CSV table of C-alpha atoms and ligand atoms in Angstrom, one decimal:
chain,number,residue,atom,x,y,z
A,44,MET,CA,15.2,0.6,12.9
A,45,GLY,CA,13.6,-2.7,13.9
A,46,ILE,CA,12.6,-5.3,11.5
A,47,LYS,CA,8.9,-4.6,12.3
A,48,SER,CA,9.1,-0.9,11.4
A,49,PHE,CA,11.3,-1.6,8.4
A,50,SER,CA,8.8,-3.9,6.9
A,51,ARG,CA,5.8,-1.8,7.9
A,52,LYS,CA,7.3,1.2,6.2
A,53,ARG,CA,7.2,-0.7,2.9
A,54,ALA,CA,3.5,-1.7,3.2
A,55,ILE,CA,1.2,0.6,5.0
A,56,HIS,CA,-2.4,-0.6,4.7
A,57,ILE,CA,-5.4,1.6,4.9
A,58,MET,CA,-8.9,0.4,5.4
A,59,LEU,CA,-11.9,2.4,4.3
A,60,VAL,CA,-15.1,2.4,6.3
A,61,TYR,CA,-18.3,3.9,5.2
A,62,THR,CA,-20.7,5.0,7.9
A,63,GLY,CA,-23.5,6.8,6.2
A,64,GLY,CA,-23.0,9.8,4.0
A,65,CYS,CA,-23.6,9.8,0.3
A,66,ASN,CA,-20.8,7.7,-1.0
A,67,GLY,CA,-19.2,10.6,-2.7
A,68,CYS,CA,-16.2,10.5,-0.5
A,69,ASP,CA,-15.8,6.7,-0.9
A,70,ILE,CA,-15.7,7.1,-4.7
A,71,GLU,CA,-13.1,9.8,-4.4
A,72,ILE,CA,-11.0,7.8,-2.0
A,73,VAL,CA,-11.1,4.5,-4.0
A,74,ASN,CA,-10.3,6.5,-7.1
A,75,ALA,CA,-7.4,8.2,-5.4
A,76,VAL,CA,-6.0,4.9,-4.2
A,77,LEU,CA,-6.4,3.0,-7.5
A,78,SER,CA,-6.3,5.5,-10.3
A,79,PRO,CA,-3.0,5.9,-12.2
A,80,LYS,CA,-3.0,9.7,-11.8
A,81,TYR,CA,-3.1,9.8,-8.0
A,82,ASP,CA,-1.8,6.2,-7.4
A,83,ILE,CA,-1.4,5.9,-3.6
A,84,GLU,CA,0.6,2.7,-4.0
A,85,GLN,CA,3.6,4.8,-5.1
A,86,TYR,CA,3.9,5.9,-1.4
A,87,ASN,CA,3.8,2.3,-0.3
A,88,VAL,CA,0.2,2.6,0.9
A,89,PHE,CA,-2.2,-0.2,0.0
A,90,LEU,CA,-5.9,-0.7,0.4
A,91,THR,CA,-7.2,-3.5,2.5
A,92,TRP,CA,-10.6,-4.8,3.7
A,93,ASN,CA,-9.3,-6.7,6.7
A,94,PRO,CA,-9.1,-4.7,9.9
A,95,ARG,CA,-6.4,-7.1,11.3
A,96,GLU,CA,-4.2,-6.1,8.4
A,97,ALA,CA,-4.9,-2.4,8.6
A,98,ASP,CA,-2.6,0.4,9.9
A,99,ILE,CA,-4.8,3.4,9.0
A,100,LEU,CA,-8.5,3.5,9.3
A,101,VAL,CA,-10.1,6.0,6.9
A,102,VAL,CA,-13.7,6.8,7.9
A,103,THR,CA,-16.3,8.6,5.7
A,104,GLY,CA,-19.8,9.6,6.6
A,105,PRO,CA,-21.5,11.0,9.7
A,106,VAL,CA,-21.8,7.7,11.6
A,107,THR,CA,-25.5,6.7,11.7
A,108,ARG,CA,-26.9,4.9,14.7
A,109,PHE,CA,-26.7,1.6,12.9
A,110,ASN,CA,-23.1,2.1,12.1
A,111,GLU,CA,-21.8,3.1,15.5
A,112,ASP,CA,-21.2,-0.4,17.0
A,113,PRO,CA,-19.7,-1.9,13.8
A,114,LEU,CA,-17.3,1.1,13.6
A,115,ILE,CA,-16.2,0.7,17.2
A,116,LYS,CA,-15.7,-3.1,16.6
A,117,ILE,CA,-13.6,-2.4,13.5
A,118,TYR,CA,-11.6,0.2,15.4
A,119,GLU,CA,-10.9,-2.2,18.2
A,120,SER,CA,-9.9,-5.1,16.0
A,121,ILE,CA,-7.1,-3.1,14.3
A,122,PRO,CA,-3.8,-3.9,16.0
A,123,ASP,CA,-1.8,-1.1,17.6
A,124,PRO,CA,-0.3,1.3,16.6
A,125,LYS,CA,-3.1,2.7,14.5
A,126,LEU,CA,-4.3,6.0,13.1
A,127,VAL,CA,-7.8,7.2,12.3
A,128,VAL,CA,-8.4,9.6,9.4
A,129,ALA,CA,-11.8,11.3,9.2
A,130,ALA,CA,-12.4,12.1,5.6
A,131,GLY,CA,-15.0,14.5,4.3
A,132,ALA,CA,-17.3,17.1,5.9
A,133,CYS,CA,-19.6,14.3,7.1
A,134,ALA,CA,-16.8,12.6,9.1
A,135,VAL,CA,-15.3,15.8,10.3
A,136,MET,CA,-18.5,17.8,11.2
A,137,GLY,CA,-21.5,15.5,10.7
A,138,GLY,CA,-21.9,17.1,7.3
A,139,VAL,CA,-25.2,18.2,5.8
A,140,TYR,CA,-26.9,15.3,7.6
A,141,LYS,CA,-26.2,16.6,11.0
A,142,ASN,CA,-26.3,20.3,10.4
A,143,ILE,CA,-29.1,21.2,8.0
A,144,HIS,CA,-32.0,20.5,10.4
A,145,GLY,CA,-31.7,23.9,12.1
A,146,ASP,CA,-32.6,23.5,15.7
A,147,ILE,CA,-34.0,20.0,15.4
A,148,PRO,CA,-31.2,17.5,16.3
A,149,SER,CA,-31.2,14.3,14.4
A,150,GLU,CA,-31.3,11.2,16.6
A,151,GLU,CA,-30.0,9.0,13.8
A,152,ILE,CA,-26.6,10.7,13.5
A,153,MET,CA,-24.1,9.7,16.2
A,154,GLY,CA,-21.2,11.4,14.6
A,155,PRO,CA,-19.0,13.2,13.8
A,156,VAL,CA,-16.5,10.4,14.0
A,157,ASP,CA,-14.6,11.9,16.9
A,158,ASN,CA,-17.7,11.4,19.1
A,159,VAL,CA,-17.3,7.7,18.5
A,160,ILE,CA,-13.6,6.9,18.1
A,161,PRO,CA,-10.5,9.0,18.5
A,162,VAL,CA,-9.4,10.8,15.3
A,163,ASP,CA,-5.8,11.7,14.4
A,164,ALA,CA,-6.3,13.5,11.1
A,165,LYS,CA,-9.2,15.4,9.6
A,166,ILE,CA,-9.6,16.1,5.9
A,167,PRO,CA,-12.2,18.7,4.9
A,168,GLY,CA,-14.2,18.8,1.7
A,169,CYS,CA,-17.5,17.5,0.3
A,170,ALA,CA,-16.5,15.4,-1.4
A,171,VAL,CA,-12.8,15.3,-0.3
A,172,ARG,CA,-10.4,16.0,-3.1
A,173,PRO,CA,-8.0,13.1,-3.9
A,174,LYS,CA,-5.1,15.4,-3.5
A,175,ASP,CA,-6.2,16.2,0.1
A,176,ILE,CA,-6.6,12.5,1.0
A,177,LEU,CA,-3.2,11.6,-0.4
A,178,SER,CA,-1.5,14.4,1.5
A,179,GLY,CA,-3.4,13.7,4.6
A,180,VAL,CA,-2.5,10.0,4.6
A,181,VAL,CA,1.1,10.7,3.6
A,182,ALA,CA,1.5,13.4,6.3
A,183,SER,CA,0.3,10.9,8.9
A,184,LEU,CA,2.8,8.2,7.9
A,185,PRO,CA,5.7,9.6,10.1
A,186,VAL,CA,3.3,9.8,13.0
A,187,LEU,CA,2.4,6.1,12.5
A,188,LEU,CA,6.0,5.0,12.1
A,189,ASP,CA,7.1,6.8,15.2
A,190,LYS,CA,4.4,5.3,17.4
B,118,MET,CA,8.2,-16.6,-36.6
B,119,ARG,CA,10.1,-13.4,-37.4
B,120,ASN,CA,7.1,-11.3,-36.5
B,121,LEU,CA,6.7,-13.1,-33.2
B,122,ILE,CA,10.2,-12.5,-32.2
B,123,ARG,CA,9.9,-8.9,-33.1
B,124,ILE,CA,6.8,-8.5,-31.0
B,125,VAL,CA,8.4,-10.2,-28.0
B,126,LEU,CA,11.5,-8.0,-28.3
B,127,GLU,CA,9.6,-4.8,-28.7
B,128,GLY,CA,7.4,-5.6,-25.7
B,129,ALA,CA,10.4,-6.4,-23.6
B,130,PHE,CA,12.1,-3.2,-24.6
B,131,SER,CA,9.1,-1.0,-23.9
B,132,ASN,CA,8.6,-2.7,-20.5
B,133,PHE,CA,12.3,-2.1,-19.8
B,134,LYS,CA,11.9,1.6,-20.6
B,135,ARG,CA,8.8,1.8,-18.4
B,136,ILE,CA,10.4,0.1,-15.4
B,137,PHE,CA,13.9,1.6,-15.5
B,138,PHE,CA,13.3,5.1,-17.0
B,139,ALA,CA,9.7,5.7,-15.9
B,140,LYS,CA,8.7,6.3,-19.5
B,141,ASP,CA,4.9,6.6,-20.1
B,142,ARG,CA,4.5,7.3,-16.4
B,143,VAL,CA,1.0,8.6,-15.8
B,144,THR,CA,1.5,9.6,-12.2
B,145,ASP,CA,1.7,13.3,-11.8
B,146,MET,CA,5.3,14.1,-10.6
B,147,GLU,CA,4.4,17.7,-9.7
B,148,LEU,CA,1.6,16.4,-7.5
B,149,ARG,CA,3.9,13.8,-6.0
B,150,ASN,CA,6.5,16.3,-5.0
B,151,ALA,CA,3.8,18.7,-3.6
B,152,ILE,CA,2.4,15.9,-1.5
B,153,LEU,CA,5.8,14.7,-0.2
B,154,ASN,CA,6.7,18.2,0.8
B,155,GLY,CA,3.4,18.8,2.4
B,156,GLU,CA,2.5,21.7,0.1
B,157,VAL,CA,-1.1,20.7,-0.7
B,158,VAL,CA,-3.5,23.3,0.8
B,159,PRO,CA,-7.3,23.7,0.3
B,160,ASP,CA,-8.3,26.0,-2.5
B,161,PRO,CA,-9.3,29.5,-1.6
B,162,LYS,CA,-13.1,29.6,-1.2
B,163,VAL,CA,-13.7,33.3,-1.0
B,164,ALA,CA,-13.5,35.7,-4.0
B,165,GLU,CA,-12.1,38.5,-1.9
B,166,LYS,CA,-12.3,41.2,-4.7
B,167,ALA,CA,-15.9,40.4,-5.7
B,168,CYS,CA,-17.2,40.3,-2.1
B,169,ILE,CA,-19.1,43.5,-1.1
B,170,GLY,CA,-18.6,42.8,2.6
B,171,CYS,CA,-22.3,42.5,3.6
B,172,GLY,CA,-21.7,39.8,6.2
B,173,GLY,CA,-24.8,37.8,5.1
B,174,CYS,CA,-22.8,34.6,4.5
B,175,ALA,CA,-21.6,34.6,8.1
B,176,ASN,CA,-25.2,34.9,9.3
B,177,VAL,CA,-26.6,32.1,7.3
B,178,CYS,CA,-23.9,29.5,7.8
B,179,PRO,CA,-25.4,26.8,10.0
B,180,THR,CA,-22.1,25.6,11.4
B,181,GLY,CA,-20.5,29.0,12.1
B,182,ALA,CA,-17.7,28.2,9.7
B,183,ILE,CA,-17.5,31.8,8.4
B,184,GLU,CA,-16.0,34.6,10.4
B,185,MET,CA,-15.9,38.2,9.1
B,186,LYS,CA,-12.4,39.7,9.4
B,187,LYS,CA,-11.7,43.4,9.2
B,188,LEU,CA,-9.9,44.7,6.2
B,189,ASN,CA,-6.8,46.7,6.8
B,190,SER,CA,-8.1,49.5,4.7
B,191,SER,CA,-11.8,49.7,3.9
B,192,GLU,CA,-13.0,50.8,0.5
B,193,TRP,CA,-16.0,52.8,-0.8
B,194,LEU,CA,-17.9,50.7,-3.2
B,195,ALA,CA,-20.8,53.1,-3.8
B,196,VAL,CA,-22.2,56.2,-2.1
B,197,GLY,CA,-23.3,55.0,1.3
B,198,TRP,CA,-21.7,51.6,1.0
B,199,ALA,CA,-18.2,50.8,2.3
B,200,LYS,CA,-16.6,47.4,2.3
B,201,THR,CA,-15.0,47.1,5.7
B,202,GLU,CA,-14.7,43.3,6.2
B,203,ILE,CA,-14.5,40.1,4.2
B,204,PRO,CA,-15.4,36.5,5.2
B,205,GLU,CA,-12.9,33.9,6.3
B,206,LEU,CA,-14.0,30.3,5.7
B,207,ASN,CA,-12.8,27.6,8.1
B,208,SER,CA,-12.7,24.5,5.9
B,209,LEU,CA,-12.8,22.1,8.9
B,210,LYS,CA,-16.1,23.5,10.1
B,211,CYS,CA,-17.7,23.9,6.6
B,212,VAL,CA,-20.2,21.1,5.6
B,213,ASN,CA,-20.4,22.4,2.0
B,214,CYS,CA,-24.1,23.0,2.2
B,215,TYR,CA,-23.7,26.1,-0.1
B,216,HIS,CA,-26.2,28.1,1.9
B,217,CYS,CA,-23.6,30.9,1.8
B,218,HIS,CA,-23.1,30.6,-1.9
B,219,ASP,CA,-26.8,30.8,-2.6
B,220,PHE,CA,-27.3,33.6,-0.2
B,221,CYS,CA,-24.4,35.8,-1.3
B,222,PRO,CA,-25.7,38.6,-3.6
B,223,VAL,CA,-22.7,38.4,-5.8
B,224,TYR,CA,-22.0,34.6,-5.4
B,225,ALA,CA,-18.5,35.4,-4.1
B,226,LEU,CA,-18.1,32.1,-2.3
B,227,PHE,CA,-17.0,28.8,-3.8
B,228,GLY,CA,-16.1,30.3,-7.2
B,229,GLU,CA,-17.5,32.5,-9.9
B,230,PRO,CA,-20.8,34.3,-10.1
B,231,ALA,CA,-23.8,32.0,-10.8
B,232,THR,CA,-22.0,28.9,-11.9
B,233,ILE,CA,-24.0,25.7,-12.1
B,234,HIS,CA,-21.5,23.7,-10.1
B,235,PRO,CA,-20.1,26.3,-7.7
B,236,ASN,CA,-17.1,24.5,-6.4
B,237,ASP,CA,-13.6,25.5,-7.7
B,238,VAL,CA,-14.1,27.1,-11.1
B,239,GLY,CA,-11.0,29.3,-11.1
B,240,GLU,CA,-10.0,32.9,-10.6
B,241,LEU,CA,-12.5,35.7,-10.7
B,242,GLU,CA,-12.0,39.2,-12.0
B,243,VAL,CA,-14.7,41.8,-11.5
B,244,ASN,CA,-14.9,45.5,-10.8
B,245,VAL,CA,-17.4,45.7,-8.0
B,246,ASN,CA,-17.8,49.4,-8.1
B,247,ASP,CA,-19.0,49.3,-11.7
B,248,LEU,CA,-21.3,46.4,-11.0
B,249,ILE,CA,-22.9,48.2,-8.1
B,250,GLU,CA,-23.6,51.2,-10.2
B,251,GLU,CA,-24.8,49.2,-13.1
B,252,PRO,CA,-25.7,45.5,-12.4
B,253,ILE,CA,-25.6,42.9,-15.1
B,254,LYS,CA,-29.1,42.3,-16.6
B,255,ILE,CA,-30.1,39.1,-18.2
B,256,SER,CA,-31.5,39.6,-21.7
B,257,GLU,CA,-35.1,38.9,-22.5
B,258,ASP,CA,-34.6,35.9,-24.7
B,259,LYS,CA,-32.3,34.3,-22.2
B,260,ILE,CA,-34.9,34.7,-19.5
B,261,ASN,CA,-37.5,33.1,-21.8
B,262,TYR,CA,-35.2,30.3,-22.5
B,263,ILE,CA,-34.5,29.6,-18.9
B,264,SER,CA,-38.2,29.9,-18.0
B,265,GLN,CA,-39.0,26.7,-19.9
B,266,TYR,CA,-37.3,24.9,-17.1
B,267,LEU,CA,-38.8,26.8,-14.2
B,268,SER,CA,-41.7,25.4,-12.2
B,269,ASP,CA,-42.3,28.7,-10.4
B,270,LYS,CA,-43.2,31.4,-13.0
B,271,THR,CA,-43.9,34.2,-10.5
B,272,VAL,CA,-40.6,35.9,-11.2
B,273,LEU,CA,-41.5,36.2,-14.9
B,274,LYS,CA,-45.1,37.3,-14.1
B,275,ASN,CA,-43.9,40.0,-11.8
B,276,LYS,CA,-41.4,41.2,-14.4
B,277,LYS,CA,-44.1,41.5,-17.1
B,278,SER,CA,-46.5,43.4,-14.9
B,279,LYS,CA,-43.9,45.9,-14.0
C,55,SF4,S1,-18.7,14.7,3.0
C,55,SF4,FE1,-20.1,15.1,1.2
C,55,SF4,S2,-19.4,13.7,-0.4
C,55,SF4,FE2,-18.5,13.0,1.5
C,55,SF4,S3,-20.0,11.4,2.2
C,55,SF4,FE3,-20.6,13.4,3.2
C,55,SF4,S4,-22.1,14.3,1.8
C,55,SF4,FE4,-21.0,12.7,0.7
C,56,SF4,S1,-21.1,25.9,2.6
C,56,SF4,FE1,-22.5,25.9,4.4
C,56,SF4,S2,-21.3,25.3,6.1
C,56,SF4,FE2,-19.8,25.9,4.5
C,56,SF4,S3,-19.4,28.0,4.9
C,56,SF4,FE3,-21.1,28.0,3.4
C,56,SF4,S4,-23.0,28.1,4.7
C,56,SF4,FE4,-21.2,27.5,6.1
C,57,SF4,S1,-22.5,37.2,1.4
C,57,SF4,FE1,-21.1,37.5,-0.3
C,57,SF4,S2,-20.8,39.7,-0.5
C,57,SF4,FE2,-21.7,39.3,1.5
C,57,SF4,S3,-19.9,39.2,2.9
C,57,SF4,FE3,-20.4,37.1,2.3
C,57,SF4,S4,-19.1,36.7,0.4
C,57,SF4,FE4,-19.1,38.9,0.8
């Protein structure tokens, strides 16, 4: 094991990006990361707001037109290797925002996330359950460390 | 001075216990093990016993997340009504719009019959055969109570005129 992967294993940083949606998922994710019950730091995973520091990008929301470019920019400024986790029905499927108009497509929704950037893990739910986020992120760690 | 020393020592001791013996730990160890072993799965969304197999949920779902799958052995629920299939919900396609829950005649998706918040309210035990023969009726005073909060009173009017 090289010094890089050794130290990385001790401090995985996730960055949370909101791209529309109702904020329900963001609340769940921040709670999951910070609350004593779920406490993501016990798995050596930390929250960051700096893309240059991030290893895992967690995206919530259906990616509105305004959010498309910023999301791509953030994705590109994360150093390799990186993983993208789409969290919540919005990020995975476009959620109610993309799917409840019947046959009228919405021009404001560019998502789901994998229309915009490549996605490595998908977590269902509206909102996502903290349990599912934790196990999704933890399950993707070996993938990240092997990259 | 004595008190001060006592407080310092007690504090040091309880911190020692917390750090080295994980005392007062609030993190859920069961959950931690489940996550590390990859055992966390989405909750079941379909009450398979309560479902009468009408297939309506699969028709209303806007994202095609529900597929009806054939039962190994179909079951007579009432004269002229056999339950031959039950829905299977693909969580990755579902956008949780609850159309299926609202549509289902027995509210067999996402939890118990007629809950206020339909998501994840536990196990459900009903005897569908009995319910089809004799549906549950809401009592008159309950309906009157609920009606204070309704903007649309047509249901009540129709009920009275019957
Ligand atoms: S998936 Fe649901 S809870 Fe999450 S952002 Fe979309 S609408 Fe909100
Ligand atoms: S909640 Fe909506 S999207 Fe999910 S299965 Fe039901 S109808 Fe389909
Ligand atoms: S609408 Fe309800 S009763 Fe009908 S198939 Fe779906 S879950 Fe079963």
